[in-house]
GROMACS .gro file of C-alpha atoms in nm:
model
  236
    1UNK     CA    1   0.815   1.890  -1.111
    2UNK     CA    2   0.597   1.630  -1.091
    3UNK     CA    3   0.527   1.478  -1.447
    4UNK     CA    4   0.130   1.327  -1.275
    5UNK     CA    5  -0.103   1.563  -1.129
    6UNK     CA    6  -0.283   1.256  -0.950
    7UNK     CA    7  -0.126   0.949  -0.838
    8UNK     CA    8  -0.268   0.621  -0.654
    9UNK     CA    9  -0.010   0.481  -0.446
   10UNK     CA   10  -0.043   0.109  -0.362
   11UNK     CA   11   0.191   0.025  -0.031
   12UNK     CA   12   0.193  -0.332   0.091
   13UNK     CA   13   0.182  -0.404   0.436
   14UNK     CA   14   0.506  -0.559   0.453
   15UNK     CA   15   0.692  -0.284   0.327
   16UNK     CA   16   0.620  -0.078   0.681
   17UNK     CA   17   0.807  -0.385   0.836
   18UNK     CA   18   1.151  -0.275   0.776
   19UNK     CA   19   1.352  -0.595   0.876
   20UNK     CA   20   1.103  -0.693   1.158
   21UNK     CA   21   0.923  -0.987   1.139
   22UNK     CA   22   0.573  -0.828   1.154
   23UNK     CA   23   0.408  -0.514   1.289
   24UNK     CA   24   0.530  -0.218   1.194
   25UNK     CA   25   0.895  -0.054   1.193
   26UNK     CA   26   0.898   0.299   1.340
   27UNK     CA   27   1.222   0.436   1.122
   28UNK     CA   28   1.039   0.258   0.832
   29UNK     CA   29   0.693   0.449   0.810
   30UNK     CA   30   0.884   0.746   0.903
   31UNK     CA   31   1.086   0.723   0.571
   32UNK     CA   32   0.804   0.636   0.334
   33UNK     CA   33   0.575   0.917   0.480
   34UNK     CA   34   0.892   1.144   0.382
   35UNK     CA   35   0.907   0.997   0.048
   36UNK     CA   36   0.503   1.089   0.005
   37UNK     CA   37   0.568   1.440   0.149
   38UNK     CA   38   0.849   1.517  -0.098
   39UNK     CA   39   0.669   1.449  -0.387
   40UNK     CA   40   0.344   1.643  -0.264
   41UNK     CA   41   0.568   1.933  -0.245
   42UNK     CA   42   0.626   1.874  -0.544
   43UNK     CA   43   0.252   1.935  -0.644
   44UNK     CA   44   0.151   1.622  -0.678
   45UNK     CA   45  -0.205   1.464  -0.591
   46UNK     CA   46  -0.167   1.161  -0.365
   47UNK     CA   47  -0.367   0.851  -0.283
   48UNK     CA   48  -0.278   0.556  -0.112
   49UNK     CA   49  -0.430   0.246  -0.061
   50UNK     CA   50  -0.250  -0.002   0.170
   51UNK     CA   51  -0.266  -0.333   0.257
   52UNK     CA   52  -0.211  -0.519   0.613
   53UNK     CA   53  -0.021  -0.850   0.556
   54UNK     CA   54   0.268  -0.699   0.842
   55UNK     CA   55  -0.032  -0.714   1.081
   56UNK     CA   56  -0.236  -1.005   0.994
   57UNK     CA   57   0.121  -1.198   0.946
   58UNK     CA   58   0.113  -1.202   1.350
   59UNK     CA   59  -0.209  -1.405   1.394
   60UNK     CA   60  -0.138  -1.578   1.074
   61UNK     CA   61  -0.083  -1.917   1.232
   62UNK     CA   62  -0.463  -1.879   1.429
   63UNK     CA   63  -0.622  -1.830   1.121
   64UNK     CA   64  -0.532  -2.158   0.946
   65UNK     CA   65  -0.832  -2.330   0.854
   66UNK     CA   66  -1.064  -2.045   0.894
   67UNK     CA   67  -1.325  -1.935   0.655
   68UNK     CA   68  -1.196  -1.720   0.411
   69UNK     CA   69  -1.438  -1.468   0.398
   70UNK     CA   70  -1.370  -1.439   0.736
   71UNK     CA   71  -0.968  -1.422   0.759
   72UNK     CA   72  -1.060  -1.173   0.458
   73UNK     CA   73  -1.223  -0.947   0.706
   74UNK     CA   74  -0.953  -1.017   0.945
   75UNK     CA   75  -0.744  -0.899   0.685
   76UNK     CA   76  -0.960  -0.583   0.606
   77UNK     CA   77  -0.925  -0.475   0.973
   78UNK     CA   78  -0.560  -0.515   0.971
   79UNK     CA   79  -0.528  -0.233   0.682
   80UNK     CA   80  -0.755  -0.006   0.896
   81UNK     CA   81  -0.465  -0.048   1.181
   82UNK     CA   82  -0.167   0.050   0.901
   83UNK     CA   83  -0.418   0.338   0.770
   84UNK     CA   84  -0.392   0.500   1.102
   85UNK     CA   85  -0.073   0.416   1.162
   86UNK     CA   86   0.023   0.588   0.834
   87UNK     CA   87  -0.230   0.868   0.884
   88UNK     CA   88  -0.059   0.982   1.241
   89UNK     CA   89   0.296   0.980   1.086
   90UNK     CA   90   0.177   1.201   0.805
   91UNK     CA   91   0.027   1.456   1.113
   92UNK     CA   92   0.350   1.419   1.277
   93UNK     CA   93   0.583   1.517   0.961
   94UNK     CA   94   0.320   1.781   0.865
   95UNK     CA   95   0.121   1.619   0.599
   96UNK     CA   96  -0.263   1.639   0.633
   97UNK     CA   97  -0.408   1.287   0.575
   98UNK     CA   98  -0.788   1.164   0.582
   99UNK     CA   99  -0.880   0.809   0.643
  100UNK     CA  100  -1.158   0.648   0.442
  101UNK     CA  101  -1.231   0.306   0.515
  102UNK     CA  102  -1.456   0.090   0.254
  103UNK     CA  103  -1.657  -0.061   0.559
  104UNK     CA  104  -1.785   0.152   0.814
  105UNK     CA  105  -1.629   0.235   1.144
  106UNK     CA  106  -1.778   0.553   1.206
  107UNK     CA  107  -1.617   0.576   1.546
  108UNK     CA  108  -1.294   0.548   1.392
  109UNK     CA  109  -1.231   0.649   1.050
  110UNK     CA  110  -1.486   0.838   0.794
  111UNK     CA  111  -1.640   0.583   0.524
  112UNK     CA  112  -1.553   0.626   0.205
  113UNK     CA  113  -1.735   0.832  -0.046
  114UNK     CA  114  -1.580   0.912  -0.355
  115UNK     CA  115  -1.693   1.310  -0.400
  116UNK     CA  116  -1.530   1.334  -0.055
  117UNK     CA  117  -1.229   1.198  -0.172
  118UNK     CA  118  -1.175   1.395  -0.474
  119UNK     CA  119  -1.236   1.702  -0.239
  120UNK     CA  120  -0.980   1.576   0.023
  121UNK     CA  121  -0.744   1.518  -0.315
  122UNK     CA  122  -0.803   1.880  -0.438
  123UNK     CA  123  -0.750   2.053  -0.108
  124UNK     CA  124  -0.399   1.907  -0.087
  125UNK     CA  125  -0.450   1.646   0.154
  126UNK     CA  126  -0.316   1.308   0.127
  127UNK     CA  127  -0.605   1.044   0.129
  128UNK     CA  128  -0.555   0.686   0.271
  129UNK     CA  129  -0.784   0.453   0.165
  130UNK     CA  130  -0.852   0.118   0.416
  131UNK     CA  131  -1.006  -0.192   0.420
  132UNK     CA  132  -0.970  -0.275   0.058
  133UNK     CA  133  -1.272  -0.311  -0.128
  134UNK     CA  134  -1.499  -0.362   0.138
  135UNK     CA  135  -1.539  -0.740   0.026
  136UNK     CA  136  -1.408  -1.038   0.094
  137UNK     CA  137  -1.185  -1.246  -0.211
  138UNK     CA  138  -1.094  -0.911  -0.319
  139UNK     CA  139  -0.702  -0.791  -0.295
  140UNK     CA  140  -0.614  -0.471  -0.191
  141UNK     CA  141  -0.453  -0.473  -0.530
  142UNK     CA  142  -0.797  -0.488  -0.687
  143UNK     CA  143  -0.849  -0.212  -0.424
  144UNK     CA  144  -0.597   0.010  -0.568
  145UNK     CA  145  -0.679  -0.038  -0.958
  146UNK     CA  146  -1.035   0.062  -0.836
  147UNK     CA  147  -0.995   0.328  -0.617
  148UNK     CA  148  -0.734   0.476  -0.903
  149UNK     CA  149  -1.009   0.478  -1.142
  150UNK     CA  150  -1.248   0.615  -0.926
  151UNK     CA  151  -1.028   0.943  -0.863
  152UNK     CA  152  -0.901   1.035  -1.181
  153UNK     CA  153  -0.582   0.925  -1.122
  154UNK     CA  154  -0.297   0.900  -1.398
  155UNK     CA  155  -0.089   0.623  -1.278
  156UNK     CA  156  -0.071   0.368  -0.993
  157UNK     CA  157   0.232   0.312  -0.868
  158UNK     CA  158   0.288  -0.052  -0.690
  159UNK     CA  159   0.570   0.005  -0.412
  160UNK     CA  160   0.736  -0.329  -0.348
  161UNK     CA  161   1.053  -0.485  -0.232
  162UNK     CA  162   1.198  -0.496  -0.577
  163UNK     CA  163   1.279  -0.239  -0.822
  164UNK     CA  164   1.053  -0.333  -1.061
  165UNK     CA  165   0.957  -0.683  -1.266
  166UNK     CA  166   1.256  -0.925  -1.374
  167UNK     CA  167   1.269  -1.201  -1.572
  168UNK     CA  168   1.331  -1.433  -1.295
  169UNK     CA  169   1.379  -1.389  -0.915
  170UNK     CA  170   1.690  -1.149  -0.892
  171UNK     CA  171   1.766  -1.278  -0.517
  172UNK     CA  172   1.778  -1.647  -0.658
  173UNK     CA  173   1.903  -1.579  -1.040
  174UNK     CA  174   2.195  -1.324  -1.091
  175UNK     CA  175   2.123  -1.341  -1.451
  176UNK     CA  176   1.773  -1.198  -1.456
  177UNK     CA  177   1.686  -0.905  -1.623
  178UNK     CA  178   1.457  -0.608  -1.552
  179UNK     CA  179   1.170  -0.544  -1.788
  180UNK     CA  180   1.156  -0.143  -1.870
  181UNK     CA  181   0.810  -0.145  -1.986
  182UNK     CA  182   0.544  -0.433  -2.042
  183UNK     CA  183   0.194  -0.444  -2.181
  184UNK     CA  184  -0.085  -0.576  -1.992
  185UNK     CA  185  -0.111  -0.868  -2.239
  186UNK     CA  186   0.265  -0.934  -2.179
  187UNK     CA  187   0.241  -0.943  -1.857
  188UNK     CA  188  -0.022  -1.178  -1.814
  189UNK     CA  189   0.062  -1.453  -2.068
  190UNK     CA  190   0.406  -1.426  -1.919
  191UNK     CA  191   0.235  -1.489  -1.564
  192UNK     CA  192   0.415  -1.206  -1.431
  193UNK     CA  193   0.257  -1.203  -1.083
  194UNK     CA  194   0.269  -0.819  -1.085
  195UNK     CA  195  -0.140  -0.728  -0.974
  196UNK     CA  196  -0.369  -0.983  -0.933
  197UNK     CA  197  -0.587  -1.120  -1.239
  198UNK     CA  198  -0.927  -0.895  -1.107
  199UNK     CA  199  -0.656  -0.533  -1.046
  200UNK     CA  200  -0.517  -0.623  -1.408
  201UNK     CA  201  -0.869  -0.632  -1.536
  202UNK     CA  202  -0.983  -0.294  -1.408
  203UNK     CA  203  -0.637  -0.115  -1.526
  204UNK     CA  204  -0.618  -0.244  -1.872
  205UNK     CA  205  -0.981  -0.130  -1.914
  206UNK     CA  206  -0.946   0.160  -1.757
  207UNK     CA  207  -0.620   0.263  -1.966
  208UNK     CA  208  -0.494   0.290  -1.660
  209UNK     CA  209  -0.106   0.196  -1.585
  210UNK     CA  210   0.091   0.042  -1.360
  211UNK     CA  211   0.460   0.168  -1.258
  212UNK     CA  212   0.635  -0.123  -1.004
  213UNK     CA  213   0.886   0.015  -0.847
  214UNK     CA  214   1.105  -0.023  -0.471
  215UNK     CA  215   0.986   0.169  -0.208
  216UNK     CA  216   1.323   0.051  -0.040
  217UNK     CA  217   1.558   0.241  -0.307
  218UNK     CA  218   1.557   0.628  -0.192
  219UNK     CA  219   1.422   0.878  -0.430
  220UNK     CA  220   1.280   0.640  -0.628
  221UNK     CA  221   0.935   0.759  -0.564
  222UNK     CA  222   1.024   1.070  -0.650
  223UNK     CA  223   1.222   1.002  -0.992
  224UNK     CA  224   0.893   0.778  -1.062
  225UNK     CA  225   0.654   1.092  -1.049
  226UNK     CA  226   0.921   1.343  -1.218
  227UNK     CA  227   0.878   1.063  -1.520
  228UNK     CA  228   1.218   0.917  -1.480
  229UNK     CA  229   1.300   0.540  -1.620
  230UNK     CA  230   1.238   0.354  -1.273
  231UNK     CA  231   1.051   0.026  -1.199
  232UNK     CA  232   0.887  -0.119  -1.476
  233UNK     CA  233   0.582   0.035  -1.652
  234UNK     CA  234   0.316  -0.176  -1.763
  235UNK     CA  235   0.056  -0.041  -1.968
  236UNK     CA  236  -0.236  -0.097  -2.253
   0.00000   0.00000   0.00000
């Protein structure tokens, strides 16, 4: 049984790479989709904000010296590509998904309209938000906080490669320990880069908690949705 009626899952583009240098690893995206499918069967309404780092990484060399706004728009297009791949994999796995973009690409995906997104969620569809906020200089973390607040999500789930927030990098420091929970103020004061500052501000102001967990840990998403002590909870 789901502890949450509606969640916003923040999925980085890098999470789709698997062990590849860039791009989308087919086995990885299928596994992630099946994890999402499992929680929808538990009665949870799911929206996803996806990043584009895996696609943009393949052209990053050519972006050196590029105007920041131009590079950010390229990144937004990368998130649209990821969203289409994610939605198509969901279709193949029996899930109904709708992609909504913050920038208008009407021949490819719907533009983001809040009432329509809410309707899709209430109908049991998975909504995939692409193109971040539609503005340069704002990350997809900020988009996740914004969309989470707009759709009335009860929690933002940030899926990473690490199973929570640690006192140090667990890959290099074996003595690092996981924080079971943190307040937003503690995370900011300790300079823990859970989300960027703008995303923190939105979540804190809207009393929207964040759970950081590993999407690579089998069953972790289900355990988070069931309310178990998985990852790190960041709250007011």
